[in-house]
CSV table of C-alpha atoms in Angstrom, one decimal:
chain,number,residue,atom,x,y,z
A,1,MET,CA,126.2,108.7,113.5
A,2,ILE,CA,128.3,111.7,112.3
A,3,ILE,CA,130.0,112.5,109.0
A,4,ASP,CA,133.3,114.3,108.7
A,5,SER,CA,132.6,116.3,105.5
A,6,HIS,CA,136.2,117.5,105.0
A,7,CYS,CA,139.5,115.8,105.9
A,8,HIS,CA,142.8,115.2,104.2
A,9,LEU,CA,143.6,111.5,104.7
A,10,ASP,CA,146.4,111.6,102.1
A,11,TYR,CA,148.4,114.0,104.3
A,12,GLU,CA,150.8,113.0,107.0
A,13,PRO,CA,150.4,111.8,109.8
A,14,LEU,CA,147.0,110.5,108.8
A,15,ILE,CA,148.1,108.5,105.8
A,16,ASN,CA,150.8,106.8,107.8
A,17,ASP,CA,148.3,105.4,110.4
A,18,ILE,CA,145.1,105.4,108.4
A,19,ASN,CA,143.7,102.1,109.8
A,20,GLN,CA,144.0,103.5,113.4
A,21,VAL,CA,142.6,106.8,112.3
A,22,LEU,CA,139.5,105.0,110.8
A,23,LEU,CA,139.2,102.9,114.0
A,24,ASN,CA,139.2,106.0,116.2
A,25,ALA,CA,136.5,107.5,114.0
A,26,LYS,CA,134.4,104.4,114.2
A,27,ASN,CA,134.7,104.3,118.0
A,28,ASN,CA,133.3,107.9,118.0
A,29,ASN,CA,130.4,107.0,115.8
A,30,ILE,CA,131.7,108.7,112.7
A,31,SER,CA,130.2,106.7,109.9
A,32,HIS,CA,131.6,108.2,106.8
A,33,LEU,CA,134.4,110.6,105.8
A,34,LEU,CA,135.0,112.8,102.8
A,35,THR,CA,138.7,113.1,102.0
A,36,ILE,CA,139.7,116.1,99.9
A,37,GLY,CA,142.3,116.4,97.1
A,38,THR,CA,144.4,119.6,96.9
A,39,GLY,CA,146.5,118.9,93.8
A,40,LEU,CA,146.9,116.4,91.1
A,41,ASP,CA,149.1,114.0,93.1
A,42,SER,CA,146.8,114.5,96.2
A,43,SER,CA,143.8,113.8,94.1
A,44,LYS,CA,145.3,110.5,92.7
A,45,LYS,CA,145.9,109.4,96.3
A,46,VAL,CA,142.3,110.3,97.2
A,47,TYR,CA,141.2,108.0,94.4
A,48,GLU,CA,143.3,105.2,95.8
A,49,ILE,CA,141.9,105.7,99.3
A,50,VAL,CA,138.2,105.7,98.3
A,51,GLU,CA,138.7,102.6,96.3
A,52,LYS,CA,140.2,100.8,99.3
A,53,TYR,CA,137.9,101.9,102.1
A,54,GLU,CA,134.1,101.4,101.9
A,55,ASN,CA,133.1,104.3,104.1
A,56,ILE,CA,135.3,107.0,102.6
A,57,TYR,CA,134.2,109.3,99.7
A,58,GLY,CA,136.5,111.7,97.8
A,59,SER,CA,136.6,115.1,96.2
A,60,ILE,CA,139.4,116.1,93.8
A,61,GLY,CA,140.8,119.5,93.0
A,62,ILE,CA,143.6,122.0,92.9
A,63,HIS,CA,143.8,124.2,96.0
A,64,PRO,CA,143.7,127.9,95.2
A,65,ASN,CA,147.1,128.5,96.8
A,66,SER,CA,148.6,126.0,94.3
A,67,THR,CA,147.0,127.1,91.0
A,68,THR,CA,149.7,129.3,89.4
A,69,ASN,CA,152.1,126.5,88.6
A,70,ASN,CA,149.6,123.8,88.1
A,71,LEU,CA,146.9,125.0,85.7
A,72,ALA,CA,147.8,122.3,83.2
A,73,ASP,CA,146.8,119.7,85.8
A,74,LEU,CA,143.2,120.8,85.8
A,75,ASN,CA,142.3,118.7,82.7
A,76,GLU,CA,143.5,115.5,84.4
A,77,LEU,CA,141.0,115.8,87.2
A,78,LEU,CA,138.2,114.7,84.9
A,79,THR,CA,140.1,111.5,84.1
A,80,ILE,CA,140.3,110.7,87.8
A,81,LYS,CA,136.6,111.5,88.4
A,82,LYS,CA,135.4,109.2,85.7
A,83,LYS,CA,137.3,106.3,87.3
A,84,SER,CA,135.2,106.2,90.5
A,85,LYS,CA,131.6,106.8,91.5
A,86,LYS,CA,132.9,107.4,95.0
A,87,ILE,CA,134.5,110.7,94.0
A,88,ILE,CA,131.5,112.9,94.7
A,89,ALA,CA,132.7,116.5,94.2
A,90,PHE,CA,135.3,118.8,92.8
A,91,GLY,CA,137.5,120.8,95.1
A,92,GLU,CA,138.8,122.1,97.2
A,93,THR,CA,138.9,125.0,94.9
A,94,GLY,CA,138.1,128.7,95.4
A,95,LEU,CA,140.0,131.9,96.2
A,96,ASP,CA,142.6,132.7,98.8
A,97,TYR,CA,143.9,136.3,98.7
A,98,PHE,CA,145.4,136.0,102.2
A,99,TYR,CA,148.6,134.1,101.4
A,100,LYS,CA,149.1,135.4,97.9
A,101,ARG,CA,150.8,132.2,96.8
A,102,SER,CA,149.0,132.2,93.4
A,103,GLU,CA,148.0,135.0,91.1
A,104,LYS,CA,144.4,136.1,91.4
A,105,LYS,CA,143.8,135.6,87.7
A,106,ASP,CA,145.0,132.0,88.0
A,107,GLN,CA,142.8,131.3,91.0
A,108,LEU,CA,139.8,132.7,89.2
A,109,TYR,CA,140.5,130.6,86.1
A,110,SER,CA,140.9,127.5,88.2
A,111,PHE,CA,137.8,128.1,90.2
A,112,GLU,CA,135.8,128.5,87.0
A,113,LYS,CA,137.3,125.4,85.5
A,114,HIS,CA,136.4,123.3,88.6
A,115,ILE,CA,132.8,124.6,88.3
A,116,GLU,CA,132.7,123.7,84.6
A,117,LEU,CA,133.8,120.1,85.5
A,118,ALA,CA,131.3,119.9,88.3
A,119,ILE,CA,128.5,121.0,86.1
A,120,SER,CA,129.5,118.5,83.4
A,121,GLU,CA,129.7,115.6,85.9
A,122,ILE,CA,126.6,116.7,87.9
A,123,VAL,CA,128.4,116.9,91.3
A,124,PRO,CA,128.9,119.8,93.8
A,125,ILE,CA,131.8,122.1,94.4
A,126,ILE,CA,133.8,122.4,97.6
A,127,VAL,CA,134.9,126.0,98.1
A,128,HIS,CA,137.9,127.4,100.1
A,129,THR,CA,137.6,131.2,100.5
A,130,ARG,CA,139.8,133.5,102.5
A,131,ASP,CA,139.9,137.3,102.2
A,132,ALA,CA,138.1,137.0,98.9
A,133,ASP,CA,134.5,137.6,99.8
A,134,GLU,CA,133.5,139.8,96.9
A,135,ASP,CA,135.1,137.7,94.2
A,136,THR,CA,133.8,134.4,95.7
A,137,LEU,CA,130.3,135.7,95.8
A,138,ALA,CA,130.5,137.0,92.2
A,139,VAL,CA,131.7,133.6,90.9
A,140,ILE,CA,129.1,131.6,92.8
A,141,LYS,CA,126.4,134.0,91.8
A,142,SER,CA,127.2,133.3,88.1
A,143,HIS,CA,126.8,129.5,88.6
A,144,HIS,CA,124.6,128.8,91.6
A,145,LEU,CA,121.6,127.7,89.5
A,146,LYS,CA,123.7,125.1,87.7
A,147,THR,CA,125.5,123.3,90.5
A,148,LYS,CA,125.7,123.2,94.3
A,149,PHE,CA,128.3,124.9,96.5
A,150,LEU,CA,129.7,123.9,99.9
A,151,ILE,CA,131.7,126.6,101.7
A,152,HIS,CA,134.2,124.6,103.7
A,153,CYS,CA,135.7,125.6,107.1
A,154,PHE,CA,133.8,128.9,107.1
A,155,THR,CA,135.7,131.7,108.9
A,156,GLY,CA,134.0,134.8,107.4
A,157,GLY,CA,131.6,137.3,108.9
A,158,LEU,CA,127.9,137.2,109.3
A,159,GLU,CA,127.0,139.3,106.3
A,160,PHE,CA,129.2,137.1,104.0
A,161,ALA,CA,127.4,134.1,105.4
A,162,LYS,CA,124.0,135.6,104.8
A,163,LYS,CA,124.9,136.4,101.1
A,164,LEU,CA,126.1,132.8,100.6
A,165,LEU,CA,122.9,131.4,102.1
A,166,ASP,CA,120.9,133.6,99.7
A,167,LEU,CA,122.7,131.9,96.9
A,168,GLY,CA,121.7,128.5,98.2
A,169,CYS,CA,125.2,127.5,99.5
A,170,PHE,CA,125.7,125.1,102.4
A,171,ILE,CA,128.2,126.1,105.0
A,172,SER,CA,130.6,123.9,106.9
A,173,PHE,CA,132.2,124.6,110.3
A,174,SER,CA,135.3,123.2,111.8
A,175,GLY,CA,137.1,123.1,115.1
A,176,ILE,CA,137.8,126.8,114.8
A,177,ILE,CA,134.4,127.3,116.5
A,178,THR,CA,135.9,126.0,119.7
A,179,PHE,CA,138.7,128.6,119.8
A,180,LYS,CA,138.5,131.2,122.5
A,181,LYS,CA,138.9,134.1,120.1
A,182,SER,CA,136.1,132.8,117.7
A,183,SER,CA,133.1,134.5,119.3
A,184,ASP,CA,132.1,136.2,116.0
A,185,LEU,CA,132.3,132.9,114.3
A,186,ARG,CA,130.1,131.3,117.0
A,187,ASN,CA,127.5,134.0,116.2
A,188,VAL,CA,127.6,132.9,112.6
A,189,VAL,CA,127.0,129.3,113.7
A,190,LYS,CA,124.0,130.5,115.8
A,191,TYR,CA,122.6,132.3,112.7
A,192,VAL,CA,123.1,129.6,110.0
A,193,PRO,CA,120.1,127.3,109.8
A,194,ILE,CA,121.1,123.8,110.9
A,195,GLU,CA,119.4,122.5,107.7
A,196,LYS,CA,122.1,124.3,105.7
A,197,MET,CA,125.1,123.2,107.8
A,198,LEU,CA,127.8,120.5,107.6
A,199,ILE,CA,130.6,119.8,110.1
A,200,GLU,CA,134.2,118.9,109.4
A,201,THR,CA,137.7,118.6,110.9
A,202,ASP,CA,139.9,119.7,108.0
A,203,SER,CA,142.3,117.3,109.6
A,204,PRO,CA,145.2,117.0,110.1
A,205,TYR,CA,144.8,120.8,110.6
A,206,LEU,CA,142.7,122.9,113.0
A,207,SER,CA,142.5,120.6,116.1
A,208,PRO,CA,139.7,121.8,118.3
A,209,ASP,CA,140.1,122.7,121.9
A,210,PRO,CA,141.3,121.0,124.0
A,211,PHE,CA,143.7,119.4,121.4
A,212,ARG,CA,145.1,122.6,119.8
A,213,GLY,CA,148.7,122.2,118.7
A,214,LYS,CA,148.3,118.5,118.1
A,215,SER,CA,147.5,116.8,114.8
A,216,ASN,CA,143.8,116.6,114.1
A,217,GLU,CA,141.8,113.6,113.0
A,218,PRO,CA,138.3,112.8,111.8
A,219,ALA,CA,137.3,111.4,115.3
A,220,ASN,CA,137.3,115.0,116.5
A,221,VAL,CA,134.4,116.0,114.3
A,222,LYS,CA,132.4,114.8,117.3
A,223,ILE,CA,133.8,117.8,119.3
A,224,VAL,CA,132.6,120.1,116.5
A,225,ALA,CA,129.1,118.6,116.7
A,226,GLU,CA,129.1,119.0,120.5
A,227,ASN,CA,130.0,122.7,120.2
A,228,VAL,CA,127.4,123.3,117.5
A,229,ALA,CA,124.8,121.8,119.8
A,230,LEU,CA,125.9,124.1,122.7
A,231,ILE,CA,125.9,127.2,120.5
A,232,LYS,CA,122.5,126.6,118.9
A,233,ASP,CA,121.0,125.2,122.2
A,234,ILE,CA,119.9,122.0,120.6
A,235,SER,CA,120.7,118.4,121.4
A,236,PHE,CA,123.9,116.7,120.2
A,237,GLU,CA,121.7,114.0,118.6
A,238,ALA,CA,119.9,116.6,116.5
A,239,VAL,CA,123.2,118.1,115.2
A,240,ALA,CA,124.5,114.6,114.4
A,241,ASN,CA,121.3,113.5,112.7
A,242,ILE,CA,120.6,116.7,110.7
A,243,THR,CA,124.1,117.3,109.5
A,244,THR,CA,124.3,113.7,108.4
A,245,ARG,CA,121.0,114.1,106.5
A,246,ASN,CA,122.3,117.3,105.0
A,247,PHE,CA,125.4,115.5,103.7
A,248,LYS,CA,123.3,112.9,102.0
A,249,ASN,CA,121.0,115.5,100.6
A,250,PHE,CA,123.8,117.7,99.4
A,251,PHE,CA,126.0,115.1,97.7
A,252,PHE,CA,123.4,112.4,96.9
A,253,ASN,CA,120.1,114.2,96.7
A,254,GLU,CA,118.7,111.9,99.5
A,255,LYS,CA,116.0,113.8,101.2
A,256,ASN,CA,115.6,111.5,104.3
């Protein structure tokens, strides 16, 4: 069995055909999904989805690119979290200095607020980081002993990965590792211990080869697992079993 640790089931086209999406996942031995909120409305939809489907968990948050005009929504996330035990994390939050869609100060405030909520509710944080290595490390360093951090859809360099691992972070890889131009990222996959790794689709985005240009879906996390196995020269079964165990350990403190 495999777990897709990051997808957006409230986004089109997935939400419009969610039963087929879940059937496709089941047919590819994907046992559980973690669907991620990126704003207040998105997080409310995440709550509705996890309450309806047994094998779906949720995380709620405000995406860093959407913080500047939505800081007032942060306080409402706690209300949603307290409604469901199946909401198992806060995020995605973090820092994105690539698109510059939100002010840095607002992104940093929001990141800190998500962490504060996670600590209060004793759940982990799911982090988006792009072109913000130094500030991301500084924030995590300030809090890494109080809560757990998962760096989703990692696209950074090896030195950044090493520093994140030193802070106890888990690192998740997506279909980007299948892209022809991602040789540096594959070297990071090779380096990161499988015991600190999760896998994801980030669907409906980032379809892996050979499906680039098409809408992604959780079933394709199997392709990510296959490529991790190739890169690390271990069996597909090992990748599936260990990343599933890692998910349970990270989110539920299950050691086996």
